XYZ file of C-alpha atoms in Angstrom:
738
model
C 256.657 108.604 13.089
C 254.264 111.751 13.774
C 253.909 114.488 11.349
C 254.352 118.109 13.072
C 254.221 121.181 10.679
C 255.248 120.017 6.812
C 257.794 118.245 8.929
C 258.345 114.330 10.239
C 259.481 113.908 13.399
C 261.725 111.013 13.631
C 261.560 108.171 16.774
C 264.528 107.440 19.241
C 264.421 105.201 22.740
C 266.449 104.058 24.593
C 268.443 104.376 27.810
C 270.444 107.838 29.427
C 274.168 106.926 29.302
C 275.405 110.233 29.941
C 273.758 113.530 31.442
C 276.430 116.259 29.821
C 274.599 119.208 30.676
C 271.801 120.028 31.816
C 269.785 123.603 32.792
C 268.102 123.387 36.280
C 265.905 126.801 35.084
C 264.376 125.671 31.640
C 265.716 121.883 30.997
C 267.685 122.034 28.846
C 269.498 118.890 28.170
C 272.379 117.761 26.250
C 272.550 114.093 26.839
C 273.852 110.679 25.481
C 271.712 108.154 25.467
C 272.240 103.997 25.244
C 269.490 103.405 21.933
C 268.440 99.302 22.451
C 271.068 98.473 18.685
C 273.716 98.960 21.632
C 274.634 102.346 19.908
C 275.497 106.023 21.199
C 273.769 108.986 20.057
C 273.616 112.939 21.468
C 270.190 113.578 22.262
C 270.183 118.176 22.527
C 266.305 119.063 23.938
C 263.952 120.754 26.682
C 263.718 117.563 29.405
C 263.429 118.937 32.691
C 264.207 116.302 35.186
C 266.154 113.901 33.564
C 268.609 111.551 35.053
C 271.518 109.282 33.940
C 269.858 105.365 34.000
C 265.938 106.497 33.103
C 265.051 105.655 29.472
C 262.770 107.792 27.428
C 260.939 107.326 24.049
C 261.488 111.116 21.581
C 260.223 112.240 18.693
C 262.348 114.757 17.265
C 264.810 114.922 13.818
C 268.551 114.297 13.466
C 270.419 118.438 12.932
C 274.271 118.386 12.311
C 275.777 121.096 15.269
C 279.390 122.478 13.290
C 281.598 121.741 16.760
C 279.880 118.652 17.978
C 278.662 117.190 14.627
C 275.294 114.723 14.562
C 272.619 115.498 16.709
C 269.044 114.234 18.067
C 267.224 117.844 18.237
C 264.059 116.752 20.948
C 260.616 117.718 20.248
C 258.555 115.867 22.607
C 259.786 113.325 25.257
C 258.291 110.941 27.479
C 260.105 109.185 30.388
C 259.733 105.619 31.129
C 260.557 103.716 34.446
C 263.195 101.642 34.687
C 262.670 97.762 34.256
C 265.432 95.865 35.583
C 267.492 95.639 38.313
C 270.211 96.806 36.559
C 269.268 99.852 34.744
C 267.178 101.009 38.247
C 270.990 100.404 39.684
C 272.265 102.802 37.064
C 269.542 104.918 37.931
C 270.033 105.379 41.337
C 273.656 104.888 41.358
C 273.635 108.568 38.708
C 272.729 110.000 42.151
C 268.658 111.026 40.736
C 267.460 110.262 44.108
C 268.884 113.361 47.007
C 269.642 110.734 49.982
C 270.928 107.761 47.535
C 274.700 107.088 46.385
C 276.510 104.803 44.553
C 276.890 102.316 47.675
C 273.011 102.765 48.675
C 271.746 102.135 45.682
C 273.895 98.652 45.817
C 272.296 97.215 49.350
C 268.476 98.293 48.224
C 268.824 97.223 44.847
C 270.408 94.080 46.006
C 267.447 94.067 48.786
C 264.518 95.050 46.003
C 265.840 93.733 42.956
C 262.716 94.385 40.060
C 260.412 96.160 42.832
C 262.618 99.224 43.617
C 260.559 101.669 42.144
C 257.753 99.689 43.581
C 258.697 100.267 46.925
C 260.340 104.003 46.745
C 256.826 104.846 45.547
C 254.080 102.994 47.698
C 256.058 102.096 50.271
C 259.525 103.745 50.830
C 259.227 102.675 54.261
C 260.871 98.815 53.952
C 264.493 101.025 53.419
C 264.717 101.203 57.723
C 265.436 97.279 57.295
C 268.112 97.948 54.947
C 271.540 99.182 57.721
C 272.788 102.274 57.316
C 268.876 103.578 56.780
C 267.133 104.739 59.588
C 263.431 105.661 59.301
C 263.161 109.718 58.837
C 266.187 108.871 55.957
C 263.790 106.655 54.256
C 260.340 109.352 54.032
C 263.039 111.432 53.488
C 264.208 109.296 50.092
C 260.132 108.459 49.485
C 259.044 111.563 49.418
C 262.104 113.126 47.060
C 261.332 110.120 44.718
C 257.179 111.301 44.478
C 258.467 114.688 43.843
C 260.952 112.966 41.821
C 258.279 111.722 39.287
C 255.634 114.115 40.306
C 257.271 115.482 37.223
C 257.150 113.061 35.295
C 253.512 112.283 35.901
C 252.782 115.989 35.526
C 254.715 115.874 32.079
C 253.644 112.818 31.056
C 249.839 113.788 31.700
C 249.742 117.315 30.074
C 251.989 115.919 26.678
C 248.820 115.389 24.609
C 248.271 118.946 24.876
C 251.142 121.147 25.894
C 254.701 121.755 24.891
C 257.860 120.285 27.809
C 258.104 124.168 28.364
C 254.123 124.507 28.746
C 254.698 121.383 30.865
C 257.263 122.811 33.000
C 255.192 125.799 34.097
C 252.930 123.422 34.930
C 254.789 121.821 37.720
C 256.974 125.094 38.387
C 253.550 126.120 39.985
C 251.664 123.923 41.759
C 254.116 120.550 42.134
C 252.835 117.266 42.066
C 249.542 117.669 43.429
C 248.900 119.742 39.344
C 247.460 116.225 38.101
C 245.155 116.571 40.314
C 244.924 120.860 40.595
C 243.575 120.450 36.734
C 241.295 117.396 36.530
C 239.333 118.929 39.466
C 239.141 122.509 37.275
C 241.188 122.236 33.772
C 239.876 125.718 33.759
C 243.391 126.728 36.605
C 245.440 126.999 33.763
C 243.857 130.327 31.201
C 243.955 132.156 34.705
C 247.245 131.146 36.565
C 249.842 130.081 32.957
C 250.949 132.303 31.108
C 250.756 131.080 27.177
C 247.641 129.171 27.568
C 244.623 130.121 26.712
C 240.156 129.029 27.443
C 240.341 127.031 24.507
C 243.480 125.080 24.949
C 241.981 124.732 29.455
C 238.413 123.548 27.460
C 240.055 120.778 25.264
C 241.148 119.240 28.258
C 238.326 119.617 30.059
C 237.314 117.809 27.202
C 238.895 115.156 27.694
C 237.979 114.974 31.009
C 234.708 114.589 30.618
C 233.289 117.771 31.868
C 229.710 119.202 29.923
C 229.387 121.684 28.222
C 226.436 123.419 30.469
C 228.266 122.746 33.577
C 228.965 125.205 36.136
C 232.633 124.979 36.509
C 233.138 125.683 32.552
C 229.648 128.266 32.766
C 231.939 130.314 35.341
C 235.649 129.984 33.728
C 234.047 131.395 30.975
C 232.943 134.547 32.583
C 235.471 134.531 34.211
C 238.134 134.493 31.215
C 236.391 137.543 28.619
C 236.808 139.309 32.042
C 240.419 138.651 32.329
C 240.653 139.022 28.797
C 238.862 141.829 28.976
C 241.332 143.441 31.114
C 244.675 142.695 30.247
C 244.232 142.735 26.386
C 241.551 145.899 26.225
C 241.788 147.553 29.468
C 237.905 147.089 30.993
C 238.530 147.501 34.362
C 235.304 145.882 34.712
C 231.959 144.915 31.986
C 228.326 145.866 32.038
C 226.222 142.862 31.804
C 224.414 143.361 29.137
C 228.236 143.044 27.683
C 229.689 140.677 29.596
C 226.927 137.860 29.175
C 226.462 137.717 25.520
C 230.071 137.369 24.891
C 230.701 134.655 27.310
C 227.382 133.103 25.784
C 229.506 133.670 22.533
C 232.359 131.869 24.419
C 230.679 128.485 25.668
C 228.243 128.151 23.456
C 225.451 128.542 26.596
C 222.280 130.207 26.266
C 221.931 133.697 27.945
C 219.681 132.372 31.262
C 222.604 129.800 32.255
C 225.481 132.454 31.737
C 223.340 134.208 33.672
C 222.355 132.188 36.669
C 226.673 130.789 36.977
C 226.337 135.244 36.661
C 224.826 135.838 39.946
C 226.586 131.917 42.116
C 229.346 133.280 41.444
C 228.221 137.379 42.547
C 227.077 135.370 45.329
C 229.908 133.551 46.573
C 231.668 136.898 45.528
C 233.753 135.026 42.880
C 233.210 138.007 41.553
C 231.331 141.489 42.257
C 228.499 142.851 40.821
C 228.379 146.889 41.659
C 225.545 149.968 40.223
C 227.696 152.944 38.522
C 225.659 154.987 36.704
C 222.360 152.346 37.263
C 224.405 150.083 35.821
C 225.046 146.792 36.405
C 228.586 146.198 36.479
C 230.608 143.130 37.057
C 234.317 143.229 38.707
C 236.569 140.540 39.099
C 237.874 141.186 42.621
C 241.000 142.265 42.618
C 239.958 145.013 39.946
C 236.892 146.053 42.146
C 239.217 146.473 45.183
C 241.496 148.364 43.608
C 239.617 150.866 42.465
C 237.959 151.814 45.881
C 241.152 151.270 47.364
C 243.155 154.300 45.245
C 239.650 155.704 46.613
C 239.538 155.929 49.464
C 243.543 156.540 49.878
C 243.230 159.450 48.168
C 240.316 161.313 49.638
C 241.734 160.418 53.147
C 245.363 162.891 51.588
C 243.561 165.229 49.944
C 242.771 165.470 53.782
C 245.168 166.684 55.336
C 245.816 170.716 55.440
C 249.325 172.304 54.187
C 250.432 175.691 53.729
C 247.394 178.998 53.648
C 250.060 181.374 54.207
C 249.183 182.668 50.519
C 251.831 186.088 50.779
C 254.604 183.301 51.984
C 254.066 180.925 49.153
C 253.673 184.315 47.444
C 257.133 185.287 47.836
C 259.273 181.422 47.565
C 257.685 181.700 44.173
C 258.859 185.075 43.529
C 261.977 184.310 45.337
C 262.589 180.996 42.598
C 261.834 183.378 39.432
C 264.603 185.961 40.556
C 267.555 183.003 41.226
C 266.181 180.803 37.480
C 267.060 184.013 35.815
C 263.098 183.468 34.726
C 259.656 184.822 35.577
C 256.533 182.104 35.551
C 253.207 182.444 32.623
C 250.151 182.939 35.283
C 248.925 178.915 34.171
C 252.630 178.183 36.048
C 252.454 180.134 38.580
C 249.004 178.909 40.057
C 250.422 175.673 38.957
C 253.315 175.796 41.331
C 250.685 177.379 44.114
C 248.645 174.590 44.187
C 251.327 171.992 43.284
C 252.594 173.139 46.994
C 249.147 174.228 49.060
C 247.337 170.903 48.711
C 247.836 167.343 49.508
C 246.858 166.104 46.192
C 247.599 168.227 42.850
C 247.264 167.130 38.520
C 249.120 168.951 36.407
C 248.355 168.496 32.556
C 249.508 170.086 29.346
C 250.968 169.551 26.104
C 254.296 169.695 24.533
C 256.034 172.987 25.104
C 253.620 174.127 27.778
C 256.555 174.530 30.413
C 255.603 171.665 33.085
C 259.233 170.959 33.704
C 259.792 174.473 34.627
C 256.825 173.808 36.578
C 258.145 170.930 38.686
C 261.519 172.796 38.559
C 260.283 175.283 40.995
C 257.673 172.339 42.898
C 260.902 169.956 43.459
C 263.294 173.745 44.754
C 259.534 175.429 46.922
C 259.947 172.355 48.823
C 263.021 171.495 49.339
C 263.064 175.687 50.662
C 260.549 174.179 53.244
C 262.373 170.968 54.510
C 260.191 168.295 53.221
C 262.273 165.282 51.524
C 260.997 164.386 48.052
C 261.229 161.011 45.961
C 260.750 161.520 42.176
C 259.295 158.694 40.240
C 258.343 157.288 37.010
C 256.994 154.517 35.150
C 259.125 153.290 33.125
C 263.376 152.840 33.548
C 263.534 155.644 30.155
C 260.717 158.588 31.323
C 263.425 158.546 34.996
C 266.208 158.877 32.987
C 264.504 162.229 31.342
C 263.307 163.272 34.588
C 266.793 162.890 36.341
C 268.402 165.063 33.759
C 266.084 167.301 34.004
C 265.204 168.355 37.311
C 268.867 166.931 38.583
C 268.094 164.723 41.003
C 267.451 161.110 40.812
C 264.708 159.966 40.242
C 263.547 156.505 40.229
C 260.843 153.844 38.364
C 257.291 153.420 40.343
C 259.262 149.569 41.362
C 261.986 150.241 42.299
C 260.728 153.239 44.240
C 259.019 150.579 45.230
C 261.573 148.455 45.958
C 259.145 144.964 44.195
C 260.519 141.913 44.355
C 258.924 139.225 42.438
C 255.731 137.639 41.937
C 254.513 135.417 44.432
C 250.805 133.561 44.617
C 249.019 136.648 46.426
C 250.692 138.558 43.377
C 253.413 141.104 43.108
C 255.778 141.761 46.350
C 256.526 144.834 46.857
C 258.924 145.996 50.493
C 257.609 149.020 50.137
C 253.452 149.116 51.462
C 251.323 149.957 54.582
C 253.890 147.558 56.543
C 256.909 149.685 55.249
C 255.449 152.985 54.135
C 257.644 155.172 52.322
C 259.673 157.974 53.962
C 259.372 161.283 51.733
C 257.433 163.834 52.685
C 256.441 164.372 48.716
C 256.172 162.407 46.117
C 256.282 163.578 42.155
C 255.343 161.513 39.836
C 255.875 162.101 35.891
C 254.726 160.820 32.661
C 251.348 159.926 35.121
C 249.313 159.266 32.020
C 251.331 155.426 32.026
C 249.860 154.809 35.050
C 247.524 151.812 35.083
C 245.565 150.825 37.972
C 247.695 148.131 39.668
C 250.266 150.546 40.444
C 248.908 153.378 41.516
C 247.139 151.122 43.958
C 250.645 149.682 44.784
C 251.874 153.602 45.007
C 249.434 154.428 47.526
C 249.538 152.272 49.958
C 253.328 153.011 50.072
C 252.838 156.332 51.630
C 252.385 157.753 54.575
C 249.145 159.505 55.416
C 250.415 163.300 55.016
C 252.367 162.491 52.449
C 251.612 165.078 49.190
C 251.002 162.936 46.033
C 251.787 165.992 42.418
C 250.996 163.729 39.041
C 252.372 165.017 36.316
C 250.931 163.714 32.118
C 249.568 164.489 29.155
C 245.828 163.559 29.481
C 246.208 163.583 25.415
C 247.677 160.735 24.954
C 247.316 157.213 25.201
C 245.253 155.201 27.479
C 248.180 153.412 29.561
C 249.213 149.721 28.326
C 247.612 147.970 31.479
C 243.505 148.061 33.088
C 242.261 150.999 33.800
C 242.476 154.937 33.252
C 243.767 156.196 36.804
C 244.762 159.966 35.138
C 242.412 160.399 32.408
C 239.635 159.443 35.226
C 241.326 161.555 38.326
C 241.105 164.269 36.464
C 237.456 164.360 34.932
C 236.205 163.029 38.572
C 236.724 167.198 39.367
C 237.812 165.504 42.627
C 241.201 167.189 43.021
C 243.704 170.170 42.170
C 244.317 170.753 38.702
C 245.925 173.045 35.905
C 245.912 172.001 32.000
C 249.288 174.101 31.229
C 248.415 175.832 27.803
C 250.188 178.713 26.681
C 253.280 177.655 24.268
C 255.926 179.329 24.827
C 258.398 181.033 21.993
C 261.289 178.831 22.010
C 258.987 175.767 21.727
C 256.518 177.845 18.906
C 260.464 177.425 17.065
C 259.731 173.749 16.933
C 257.046 171.951 14.622
C 257.525 168.581 16.775
C 255.282 171.215 19.224
C 253.114 173.211 17.264
C 252.218 170.317 14.583
C 251.464 168.284 17.592
C 249.037 170.590 18.401
C 247.337 171.481 15.909
C 246.442 167.708 15.471
C 245.547 167.455 19.193
C 242.799 170.189 17.927
C 241.261 168.820 14.645
C 243.697 171.526 12.611
C 245.135 170.133 9.269
C 249.520 170.244 9.089
C 251.119 171.568 6.526
C 253.586 168.830 5.208
C 255.390 170.705 2.618
C 257.636 172.692 5.431
C 261.014 171.066 5.702
C 262.623 173.929 7.056
C 262.714 172.400 10.477
C 262.400 168.941 12.579
C 259.403 167.815 10.984
C 259.469 166.116 7.480
C 257.451 164.674 5.392
C 259.172 161.798 2.404
C 255.781 160.896 0.611
C 255.695 157.422 -0.591
C 253.783 155.828 -3.662
C 253.726 152.106 -2.347
C 253.861 150.380 1.164
C 257.347 148.440 -0.196
C 258.649 151.730 -0.540
C 257.548 153.396 2.636
C 259.420 150.141 3.598
C 262.840 150.700 2.294
C 262.830 153.766 2.363
C 262.574 153.733 6.656
C 265.241 150.620 6.549
C 267.214 153.291 4.168
C 266.983 156.327 7.105
C 267.968 154.302 9.734
C 270.908 152.276 7.497
C 272.611 154.872 6.386
C 271.112 157.984 5.586
C 270.114 159.582 9.432
C 273.871 158.032 11.502
C 275.247 159.445 8.837
C 273.389 163.062 8.875
C 273.739 163.048 13.111
C 275.137 159.987 14.301
C 272.364 158.225 15.252
C 272.005 154.432 14.799
C 268.773 152.587 15.637
C 269.707 151.521 19.111
C 271.265 154.717 20.863
C 269.326 157.744 18.754
C 266.344 156.463 16.328
C 263.063 154.500 17.181
C 260.625 153.633 14.077
C 257.059 154.157 15.835
C 254.399 152.259 13.824
C 250.060 152.522 14.678
C 249.625 148.298 13.567
C 252.010 145.025 14.528
C 249.818 144.040 10.678
C 250.324 144.855 6.994
C 253.729 146.254 5.341
C 254.704 148.701 7.509
C 253.268 147.165 10.788
C 256.285 146.508 13.466
C 255.947 142.668 12.410
C 257.170 143.220 8.386
C 258.950 145.855 9.500
C 261.264 144.067 11.919
C 262.378 141.980 9.492
C 263.689 144.290 6.831
C 264.885 146.201 9.763
C 266.554 143.623 10.568
C 268.442 142.147 7.444
C 269.469 146.152 6.556
C 271.063 145.922 9.942
C 271.765 143.630 11.781
C 272.020 140.559 9.070
C 273.675 137.499 9.629
C 277.409 137.611 10.056
C 280.191 135.002 10.632
C 280.508 134.754 14.444
C 277.124 135.789 15.608
C 275.202 134.089 16.568
C 271.765 133.418 16.679
C 267.768 131.493 17.490
C 264.906 131.102 15.713
C 262.589 131.389 18.406
C 258.514 131.002 17.446
C 258.759 132.168 14.073
C 261.905 135.317 14.915
C 264.693 135.026 14.179
C 267.048 136.389 17.253
C 270.352 137.462 16.374
C 273.175 138.648 18.777
C 273.466 142.299 19.248
C 269.499 142.123 18.160
C 267.224 145.446 19.281
C 264.509 143.322 21.237
C 261.439 144.515 23.614
C 259.999 142.454 25.990
C 256.383 142.555 25.468
C 254.394 142.107 29.062
C 255.605 142.554 32.828
C 257.722 140.189 34.108
C 258.124 140.409 37.963
C 260.991 137.611 38.215
C 262.869 138.361 35.974
C 266.504 138.358 38.022
C 269.123 141.405 36.242
C 272.561 143.309 37.670
C 273.790 146.441 36.978
C 276.349 147.774 38.466
C 276.998 145.154 41.006
C 273.131 145.643 41.919
C 270.791 142.834 41.671
C 267.306 143.714 41.046
C 263.966 141.761 39.275
C 261.829 142.427 36.910
C 261.587 143.232 33.492
C 257.740 145.187 32.570
C 256.298 145.404 29.427
C 257.829 147.703 26.742
C 261.641 147.728 28.191
C 264.062 147.772 25.162
C 267.328 145.455 25.304
C 270.191 144.899 23.492
C 271.023 140.895 22.936
C 274.435 140.508 23.625
C 274.748 137.005 23.436
C 273.278 133.738 22.986
C 274.249 130.688 24.628
C 273.552 128.011 22.558
C 274.437 124.939 24.904
C 272.665 126.950 28.215
C 269.908 128.043 25.583
C 269.921 131.386 27.215
C 269.827 134.636 25.383
C 272.257 137.304 27.929
C 269.695 140.916 27.400
C 271.079 144.379 27.978
C 267.845 146.591 29.090
C 269.909 150.147 29.238
C 272.668 149.094 31.694
C 270.148 146.049 33.432
C 271.288 142.851 32.411
C 269.032 140.056 32.071
C 269.699 136.094 31.118
C 265.990 134.801 29.336
C 265.934 130.871 29.097
C 265.013 130.015 25.522
C 261.584 129.362 26.832
C 260.721 133.000 28.206
C 261.655 133.688 24.202
C 257.157 134.722 24.000
C 257.811 137.090 25.879
C 260.295 139.103 23.448
C 259.933 140.377 19.996
C 262.124 142.395 17.512
C 262.521 146.161 18.480
C 263.345 148.303 15.253
C 260.342 149.082 15.249
C 256.942 149.114 18.105
C 254.257 150.712 18.139
C 252.738 153.994 19.377
C 250.903 152.373 22.722
C 254.517 150.188 23.415
C 255.911 153.963 22.854
C 254.310 155.050 25.904
C 256.683 157.400 28.552
C 259.691 156.814 27.021
C 261.176 159.544 24.049
C 263.136 159.276 21.481
C 266.087 162.027 19.638
C 264.769 161.335 16.491
C 261.386 159.269 15.643
C 260.144 157.575 12.284
C 255.833 157.133 11.486
C 255.191 155.221 8.013
C 251.936 155.633 6.737
C 249.825 153.440 5.616
C 246.253 152.971 4.974
C 244.844 150.152 7.899
C 242.300 149.784 9.804
C 240.708 153.122 11.006
C 240.124 151.610 14.633
C 244.123 152.440 14.443
C 243.831 155.589 12.357
C 243.136 157.912 15.346
C 243.900 161.465 16.164
C 245.339 161.042 20.044
C 247.156 157.551 18.168
C 248.921 160.064 15.625
C 249.200 162.699 18.334
C 251.084 160.332 21.025
C 253.539 158.988 18.409
C 254.808 162.197 17.544
C 255.496 163.888 20.535
C 257.618 161.064 21.403
C 260.344 162.645 19.572
C 262.724 164.872 21.309
C 264.864 166.323 17.721
C 262.702 165.676 14.719
C 260.355 163.750 13.530
C 260.412 161.713 9.972
C 257.169 160.406 8.881
C 257.726 158.757 5.850
C 254.621 157.322 2.695
C 251.174 157.823 2.554
C 250.721 161.874 2.607
C 247.092 161.691 3.281
C 246.825 158.611 5.992
C 247.931 161.967 7.966
C 244.694 163.964 8.027
C 242.758 161.073 8.103
C 243.914 160.695 11.023
C 243.891 164.293 12.531
C 240.208 163.985 10.872
C 239.211 160.594 13.832
C 239.070 161.969 16.711
C 237.885 158.074 17.891
C 238.781 157.643 21.565
C 239.793 154.648 23.526
C 236.568 153.100 25.206
C 237.462 151.602 28.253
C 235.433 150.972 31.513
C 235.823 151.856 34.607
C 235.069 153.059 37.544
C 237.340 155.211 38.948
C 235.732 158.674 37.994
C 232.596 157.372 39.434
C 233.907 156.293 43.246
C 235.636 159.507 43.352
C 232.683 161.630 42.381
C 230.933 159.355 45.642
C 233.542 161.129 48.614
C 231.687 164.459 49.752
């Protein structure tokens, strides 16, 4: 027996007599096994490419299914080649090898007997000696057989290190050549397969005899440090004086060894060295190229001259004021003029400063000039809101660029340099959320001469993805920009707006006011805070306002950890709002129980997930997208999730990309707004108790903010103006253009 956690795994072996069900995408299989004792057992679990007639050895445990009875749930398994002519005949007759049916199988086994599989693998051309099998068909059968058992070999090779689902991902990416590629450089795993980090690849490398100070290992370690900081911390580059110590700590090598390998990687152009303000900065190539492209394309766009007739522009603005029955404030009027006059324009400002009014005016004037306009945002929720306030359709940037999954070369967009966008003006809202690669993709699809208007709040947190694009563009002072600062009278009546601006200025807010849209409920302990939040979401807010966590209430918390972090709050809220019920299916994946009706969130960009919406098919579910589990199919091992109308099917292996979303972090809430926002106040790491994080959380609310917990945390966060540091070169490169 083998130990797994606290539960012993049992062993079972035999021949697969019958495949009852098999999901080709995720490998989930229900099959009947004939044991050496002549007993039949039902096996269930991830057993990709399993065929009738194959012999296997499996580890797992017995379980009682309410409908199907006793089953053996497989955790790990290994295929064993059929050993006798009779077993080989059953295997081949099952249709496991395309091109071999029952009659052909009989002929082959009759000719080669117990040696049949050896012939298929090493001498498939011999099959042409059998009547009815041509030389071409013999070659095809051999190729199919090698592919089939290539999967078996990959699974067996990886079984000591990786889960079956990870092994499937390895095979799907590299096919039969996976083993040779991993043997040559196991570190390709940590850069290409989600869920496999450097430590796992390093373990495989050690077993393969790769030296700790080998060039391959040190190069992989340096690249991993850069990649990890790019994807997890948003750093587009690392200063060399930061990179080398981090690599030394990871690898256990000397500084000299790390510096020598870094120099070699730069010479081979596998890494890029740039001097930024006399500092040696190291980039991954695609990050370096993205920054340089953004600078050059925006510079090219800005070179185009547009409307210079100021009198006519003033007339258009006055006409728009008359038609809308409003009078634009001075900075609003300036913003409208700059947006129309310039090819690139950036508008920033906090809540209540009239950004939406400016957007409506810009759209109206551009339309009067006969220009075609596209509205876009980084997220679906932001696009929905922009459509509502502008009166015209807005799309996510991904949808506007007609994203179509991911390839070896990267994300595939139908709109690019070879198929440019048709519109004359691109207006992007919530632009502070745009990361490095999304900005690059957007600019690649824009025709020369197209106008670009970017709108956002410079005081928000940086984007989830790499870079700090919006901030860098503003700081470069390279392009026309206006910051709206005047808070309008109607907005002044909202404590959400006035408190947000006070917090942004570092001023303490008054928590005693309870007559508007901003409330504070004090709690003495973290446990009480969690309990009050659960009560608010389950009973008090739905009863008072008709809102639920599914259509109006969002709990937003600074951290994942702690009694009021997302991990524990989600368990408490799930138990309060969607507890176990008869007839409601659930599945424990990782350490999370997912239940039909649960609110869930995608935690990483996945460009390959297919979805349908009102008969339209598309690809891509993105980091921060929130949906509802509509169905759990325990037989097919799938979750059907509705992301605001986009319905996607997830197999259980993809659940490592999902979390419960009754409570989400402030970072994940960016770009979205909710009618009612509930924020727990509790003490945790000062790194997250910051002013702009608090400001971002509050400005997610449209109608109401409810703070629950320790009131002293409000002043602590307001006083802590610690800014998120990201190493980016965009601002510097933009200042290098004349």
